[in-house]
PDB file of C-alpha atoms in Angstrom:
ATOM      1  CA  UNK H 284     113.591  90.313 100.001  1.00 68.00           C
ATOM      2  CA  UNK H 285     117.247  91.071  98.607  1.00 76.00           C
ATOM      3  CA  UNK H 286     118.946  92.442 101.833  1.00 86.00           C
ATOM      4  CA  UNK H 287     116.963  92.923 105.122  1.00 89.00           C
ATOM      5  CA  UNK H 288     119.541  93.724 107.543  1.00 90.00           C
ATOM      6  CA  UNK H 289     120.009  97.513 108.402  1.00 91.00           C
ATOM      7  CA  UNK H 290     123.971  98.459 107.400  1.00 92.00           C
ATOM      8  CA  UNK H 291     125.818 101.594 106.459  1.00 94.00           C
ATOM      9  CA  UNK H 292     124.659 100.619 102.530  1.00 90.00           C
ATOM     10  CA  UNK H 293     121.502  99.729 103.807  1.00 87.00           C
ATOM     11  CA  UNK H 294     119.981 101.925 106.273  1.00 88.00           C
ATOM     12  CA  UNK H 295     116.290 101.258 105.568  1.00 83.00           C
ATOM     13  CA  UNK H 296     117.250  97.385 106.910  1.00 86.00           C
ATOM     14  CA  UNK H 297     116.127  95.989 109.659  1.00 88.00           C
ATOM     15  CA  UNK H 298     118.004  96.365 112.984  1.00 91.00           C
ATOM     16  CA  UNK H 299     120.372  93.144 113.445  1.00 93.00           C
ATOM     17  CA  UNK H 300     118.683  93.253 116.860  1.00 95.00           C
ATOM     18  CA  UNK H 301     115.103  92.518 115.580  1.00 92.00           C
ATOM     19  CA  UNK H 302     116.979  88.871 114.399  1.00 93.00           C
ATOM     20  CA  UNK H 303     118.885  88.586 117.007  1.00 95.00           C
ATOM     21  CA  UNK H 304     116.153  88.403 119.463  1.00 95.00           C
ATOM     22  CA  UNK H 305     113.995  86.109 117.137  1.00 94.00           C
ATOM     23  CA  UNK H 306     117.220  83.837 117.294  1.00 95.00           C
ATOM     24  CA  UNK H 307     117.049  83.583 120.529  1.00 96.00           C
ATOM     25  CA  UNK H 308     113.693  83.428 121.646  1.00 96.00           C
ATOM     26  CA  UNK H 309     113.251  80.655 119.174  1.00 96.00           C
ATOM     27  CA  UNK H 310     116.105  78.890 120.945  1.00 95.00           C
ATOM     28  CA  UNK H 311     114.023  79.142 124.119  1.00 96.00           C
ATOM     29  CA  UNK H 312     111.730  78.635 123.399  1.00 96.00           C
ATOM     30  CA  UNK H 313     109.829  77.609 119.753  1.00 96.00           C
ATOM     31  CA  UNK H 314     106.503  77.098 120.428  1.00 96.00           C
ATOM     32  CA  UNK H 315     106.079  80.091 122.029  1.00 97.00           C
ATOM     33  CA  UNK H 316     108.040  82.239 119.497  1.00 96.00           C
ATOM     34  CA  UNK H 317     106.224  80.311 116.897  1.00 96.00           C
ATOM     35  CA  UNK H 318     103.256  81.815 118.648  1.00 97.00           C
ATOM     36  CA  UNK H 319     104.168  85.274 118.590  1.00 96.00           C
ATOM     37  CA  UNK H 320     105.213  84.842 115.031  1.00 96.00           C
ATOM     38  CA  UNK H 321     101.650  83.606 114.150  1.00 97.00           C
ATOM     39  CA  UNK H 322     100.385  86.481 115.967  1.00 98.00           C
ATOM     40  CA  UNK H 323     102.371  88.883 114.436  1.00 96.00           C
ATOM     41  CA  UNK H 324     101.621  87.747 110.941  1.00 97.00           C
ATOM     42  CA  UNK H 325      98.130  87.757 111.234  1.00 97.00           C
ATOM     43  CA  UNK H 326      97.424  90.653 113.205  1.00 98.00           C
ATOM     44  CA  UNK H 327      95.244  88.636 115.532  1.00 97.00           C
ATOM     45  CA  UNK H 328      94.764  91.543 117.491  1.00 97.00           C
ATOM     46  CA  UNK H 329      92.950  93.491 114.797  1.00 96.00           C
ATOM     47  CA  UNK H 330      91.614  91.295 112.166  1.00 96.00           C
ATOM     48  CA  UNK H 331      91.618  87.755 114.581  1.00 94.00           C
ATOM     49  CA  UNK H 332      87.800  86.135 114.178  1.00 91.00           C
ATOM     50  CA  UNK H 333      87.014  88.724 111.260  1.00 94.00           C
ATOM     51  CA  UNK H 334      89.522  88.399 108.390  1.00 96.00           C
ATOM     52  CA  UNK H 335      91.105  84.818 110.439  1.00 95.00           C
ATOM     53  CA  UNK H 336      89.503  82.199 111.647  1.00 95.00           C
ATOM     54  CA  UNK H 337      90.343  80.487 114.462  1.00 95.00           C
ATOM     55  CA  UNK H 338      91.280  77.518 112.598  1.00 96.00           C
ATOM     56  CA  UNK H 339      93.184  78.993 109.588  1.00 95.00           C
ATOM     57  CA  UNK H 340      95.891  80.632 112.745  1.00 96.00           C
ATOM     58  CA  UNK H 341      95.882  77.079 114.298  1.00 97.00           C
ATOM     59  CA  UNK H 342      96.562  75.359 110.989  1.00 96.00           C
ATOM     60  CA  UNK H 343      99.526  77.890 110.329  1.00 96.00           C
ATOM     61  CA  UNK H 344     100.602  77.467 114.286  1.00 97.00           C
ATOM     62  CA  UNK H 345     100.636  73.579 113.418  1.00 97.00           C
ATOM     63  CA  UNK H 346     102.664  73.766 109.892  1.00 96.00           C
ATOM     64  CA  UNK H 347     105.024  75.885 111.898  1.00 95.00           C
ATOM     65  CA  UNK H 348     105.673  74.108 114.893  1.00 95.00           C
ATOM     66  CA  UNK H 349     106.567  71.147 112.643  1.00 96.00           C
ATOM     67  CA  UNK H 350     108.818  72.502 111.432  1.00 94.00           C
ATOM     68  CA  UNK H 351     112.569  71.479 112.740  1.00 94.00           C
ATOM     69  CA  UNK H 352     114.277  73.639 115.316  1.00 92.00           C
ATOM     70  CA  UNK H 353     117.285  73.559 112.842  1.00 94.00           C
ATOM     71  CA  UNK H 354     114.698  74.859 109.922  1.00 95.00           C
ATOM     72  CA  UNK H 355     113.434  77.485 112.263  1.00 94.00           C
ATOM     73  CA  UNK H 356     116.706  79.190 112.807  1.00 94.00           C
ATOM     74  CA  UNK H 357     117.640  78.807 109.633  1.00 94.00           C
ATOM     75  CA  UNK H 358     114.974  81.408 108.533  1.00 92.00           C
ATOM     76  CA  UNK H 359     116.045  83.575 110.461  1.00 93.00           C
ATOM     77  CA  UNK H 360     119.613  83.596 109.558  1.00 92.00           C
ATOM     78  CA  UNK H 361     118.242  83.654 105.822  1.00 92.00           C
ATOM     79  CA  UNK H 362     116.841  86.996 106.546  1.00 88.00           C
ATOM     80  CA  UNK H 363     120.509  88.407 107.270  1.00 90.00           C
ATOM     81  CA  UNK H 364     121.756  87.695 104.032  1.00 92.00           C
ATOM     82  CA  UNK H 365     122.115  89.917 100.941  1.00 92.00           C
ATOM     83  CA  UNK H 366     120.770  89.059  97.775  1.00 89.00           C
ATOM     84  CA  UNK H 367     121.031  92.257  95.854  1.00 88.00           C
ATOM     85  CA  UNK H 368     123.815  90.673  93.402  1.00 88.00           C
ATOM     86  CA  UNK H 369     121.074  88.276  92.297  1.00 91.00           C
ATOM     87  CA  UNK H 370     118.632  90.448  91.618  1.00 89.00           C
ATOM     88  CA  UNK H 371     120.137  91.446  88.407  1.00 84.00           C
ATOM     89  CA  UNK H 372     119.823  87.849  86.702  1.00 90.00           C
ATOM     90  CA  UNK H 373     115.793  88.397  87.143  1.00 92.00           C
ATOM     91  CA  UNK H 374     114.904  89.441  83.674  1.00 90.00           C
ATOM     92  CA  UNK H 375     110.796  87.999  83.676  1.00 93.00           C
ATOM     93  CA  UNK H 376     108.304  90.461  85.095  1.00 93.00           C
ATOM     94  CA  UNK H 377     108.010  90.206  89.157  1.00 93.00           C
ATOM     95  CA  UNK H 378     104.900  90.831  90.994  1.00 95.00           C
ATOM     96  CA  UNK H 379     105.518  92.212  94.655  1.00 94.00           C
ATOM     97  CA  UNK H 380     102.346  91.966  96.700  1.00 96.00           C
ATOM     98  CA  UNK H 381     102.856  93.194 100.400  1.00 97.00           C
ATOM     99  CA  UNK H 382     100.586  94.155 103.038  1.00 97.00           C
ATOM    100  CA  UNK H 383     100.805  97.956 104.278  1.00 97.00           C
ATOM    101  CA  UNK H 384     100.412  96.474 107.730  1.00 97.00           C
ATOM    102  CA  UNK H 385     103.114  93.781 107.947  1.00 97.00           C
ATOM    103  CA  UNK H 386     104.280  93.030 111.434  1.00 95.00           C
ATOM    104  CA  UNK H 387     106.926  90.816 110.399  1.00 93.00           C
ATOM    105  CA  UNK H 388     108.441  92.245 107.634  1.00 91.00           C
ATOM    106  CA  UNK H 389     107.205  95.872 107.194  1.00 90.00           C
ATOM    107  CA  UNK H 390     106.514  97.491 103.624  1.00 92.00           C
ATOM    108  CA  UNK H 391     109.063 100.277 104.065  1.00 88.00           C
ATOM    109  CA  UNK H 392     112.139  98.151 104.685  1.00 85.00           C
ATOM    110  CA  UNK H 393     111.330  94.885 102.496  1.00 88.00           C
ATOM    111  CA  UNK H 394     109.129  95.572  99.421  1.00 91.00           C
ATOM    112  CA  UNK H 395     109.014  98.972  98.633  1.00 89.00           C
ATOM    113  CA  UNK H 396     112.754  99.007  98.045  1.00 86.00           C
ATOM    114  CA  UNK H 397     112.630  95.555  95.644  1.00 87.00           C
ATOM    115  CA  UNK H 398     110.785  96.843  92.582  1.00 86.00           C
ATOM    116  CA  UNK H 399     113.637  99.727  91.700  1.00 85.00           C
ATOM    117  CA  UNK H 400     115.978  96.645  91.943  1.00 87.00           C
ATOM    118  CA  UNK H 401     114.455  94.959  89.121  1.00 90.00           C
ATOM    119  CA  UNK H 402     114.308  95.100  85.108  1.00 87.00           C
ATOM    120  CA  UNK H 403     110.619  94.585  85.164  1.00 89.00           C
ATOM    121  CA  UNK H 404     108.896  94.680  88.861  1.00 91.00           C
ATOM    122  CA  UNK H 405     105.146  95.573  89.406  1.00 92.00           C
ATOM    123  CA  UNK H 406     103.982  96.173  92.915  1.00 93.00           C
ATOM    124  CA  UNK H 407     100.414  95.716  94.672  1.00 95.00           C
ATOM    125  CA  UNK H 408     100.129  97.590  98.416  1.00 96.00           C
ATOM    126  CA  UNK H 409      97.119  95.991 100.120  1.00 97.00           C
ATOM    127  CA  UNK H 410      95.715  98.599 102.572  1.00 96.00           C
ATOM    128  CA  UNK H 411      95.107  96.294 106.053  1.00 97.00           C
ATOM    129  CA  UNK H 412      96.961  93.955 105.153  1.00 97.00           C
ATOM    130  CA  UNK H 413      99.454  91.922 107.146  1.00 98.00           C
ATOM    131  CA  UNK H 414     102.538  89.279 106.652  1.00 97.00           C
ATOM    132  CA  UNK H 415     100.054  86.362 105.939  1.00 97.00           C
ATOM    133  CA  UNK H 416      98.202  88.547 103.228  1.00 97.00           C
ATOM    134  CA  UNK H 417      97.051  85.430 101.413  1.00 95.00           C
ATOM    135  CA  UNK H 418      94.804  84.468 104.280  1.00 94.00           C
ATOM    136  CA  UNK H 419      93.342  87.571 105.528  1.00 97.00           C
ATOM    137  CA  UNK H 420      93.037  89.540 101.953  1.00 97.00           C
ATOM    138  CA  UNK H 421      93.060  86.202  99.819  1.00 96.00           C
ATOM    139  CA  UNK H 422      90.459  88.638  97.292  1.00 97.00           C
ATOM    140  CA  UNK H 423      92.570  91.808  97.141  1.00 97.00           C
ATOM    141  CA  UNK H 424      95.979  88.826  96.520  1.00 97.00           C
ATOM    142  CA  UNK H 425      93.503  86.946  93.738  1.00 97.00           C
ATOM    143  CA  UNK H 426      92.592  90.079  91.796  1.00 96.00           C
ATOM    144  CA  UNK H 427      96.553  91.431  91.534  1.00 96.00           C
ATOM    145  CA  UNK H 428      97.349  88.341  90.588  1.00 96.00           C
ATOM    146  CA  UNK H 429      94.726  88.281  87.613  1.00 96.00           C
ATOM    147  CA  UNK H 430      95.473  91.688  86.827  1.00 94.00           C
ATOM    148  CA  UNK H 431      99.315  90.942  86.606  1.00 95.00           C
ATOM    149  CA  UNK H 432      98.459  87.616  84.387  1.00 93.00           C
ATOM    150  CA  UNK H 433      96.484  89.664  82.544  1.00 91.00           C
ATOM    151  CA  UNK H 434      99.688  92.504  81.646  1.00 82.00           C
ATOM    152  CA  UNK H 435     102.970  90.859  83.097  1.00 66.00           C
ATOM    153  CA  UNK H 436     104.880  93.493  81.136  1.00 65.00           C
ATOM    154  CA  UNK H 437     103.564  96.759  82.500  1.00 64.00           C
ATOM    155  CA  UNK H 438     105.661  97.903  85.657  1.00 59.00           C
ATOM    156  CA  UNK H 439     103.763 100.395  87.985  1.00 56.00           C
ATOM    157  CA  UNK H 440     102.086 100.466  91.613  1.00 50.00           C
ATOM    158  CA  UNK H 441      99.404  99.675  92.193  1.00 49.00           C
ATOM    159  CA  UNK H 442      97.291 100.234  95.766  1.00 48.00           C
ATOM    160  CA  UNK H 443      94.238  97.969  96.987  1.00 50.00           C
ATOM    161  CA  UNK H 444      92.054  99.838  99.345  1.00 48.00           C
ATOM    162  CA  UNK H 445      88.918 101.335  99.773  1.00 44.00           C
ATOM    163  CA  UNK H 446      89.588 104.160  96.801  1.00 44.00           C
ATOM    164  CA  UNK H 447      90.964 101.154  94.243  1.00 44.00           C
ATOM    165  CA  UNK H 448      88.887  98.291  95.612  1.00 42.00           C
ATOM    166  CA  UNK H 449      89.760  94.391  93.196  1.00 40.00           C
ATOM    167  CA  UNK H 450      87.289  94.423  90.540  1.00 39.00           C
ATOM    168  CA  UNK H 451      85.916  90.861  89.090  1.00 36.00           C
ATOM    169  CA  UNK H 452      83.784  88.732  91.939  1.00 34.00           C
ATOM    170  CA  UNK H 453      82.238  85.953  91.682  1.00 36.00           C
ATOM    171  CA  UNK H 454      78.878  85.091  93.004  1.00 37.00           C
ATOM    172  CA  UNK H 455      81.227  83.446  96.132  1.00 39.00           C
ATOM    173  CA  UNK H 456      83.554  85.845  96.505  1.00 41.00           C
ATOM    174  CA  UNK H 457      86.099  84.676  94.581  1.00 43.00           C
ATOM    175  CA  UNK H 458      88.244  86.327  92.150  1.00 43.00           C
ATOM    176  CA  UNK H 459      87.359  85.301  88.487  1.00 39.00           C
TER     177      UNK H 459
END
């Protein structure tokens, strides 16, 4: 995302607050936050046993937790940065895929303000999705992706959901 921290020029950011307190629970305590943070991403509350197994959380937990402390907080202060400047040099089509129920990062202060910021930007909303869209809607992710392959060059919107469900399955599931 090119800025998420809320300021006078950006008052759809996120509150410095919201950092802040991952800073410091993450100090505290990592493999807890790291917990929440899986949690969060997931929505293990909602789609936890049907859209996430058990396993695919724990493998994320694990790949997490690995991570340094250092690394850790260093994501976070990533987050405060602004990287509007940049997005200028971008001059290939983008494809911005985002989950209309992200925890972490919600739609209306990250993504939905990066495709106007862009020469050539396409977006796909996943309806239910959450941060770790590739896991839980890894069909809905597939099938934007093929479509965008298919015509990098045309910007638009486009919505996954029950009224504009992916089109090409496989026998497995799989997008083809």
């Amino acid at each position: 995302m090119p800025f998420l921290l809320k300021t006078n020029d950006s008052p759809d950011g996120i509150d410095r607050s919201v950092f802040d307190g991952m800073t410091a629970r993450i100090a505290a305590d990592r493999p807890a936050a790291m917990k929440d943070f899986m949690d969060r991403s997931y929505n293990i509350d909602l789609l936890g046993g049907s859209r996430v197994s058990d396993q695919a959380w724990q493998n994320s937990f694990y790949v997490a937790i690995a991570a340094s402390a250092h690394a850790a907080l260093g994501c976070v202060t990533a987050c405060r940065e602004d990287f509007r400047g940049d997005l200028a040099r971008i001059t290939i089509p983008v494809l911005v895929i985002h989950g209309d129920q992200d925890r972490v990062l919600p739609y209306e202060a990250t993504s939905r303000r990066l495709p106007p910021l862009l020469e050539n930007a396409r977006s796909a909303v996943i309806a239910g999705g959450p941060h770790a869209i590739i896991w839980t809607h890894a069909d809905e992710v597939n099938q934007a992706l093929l479509d965008f392959i298919g015509h990098p060059g045309q910007v638009g919107r486009r919505h996954s959901g029950p009224e504009n469900p992916p089109q090409n399955r496989s026998q497995n599931g799989q997008a083809s």
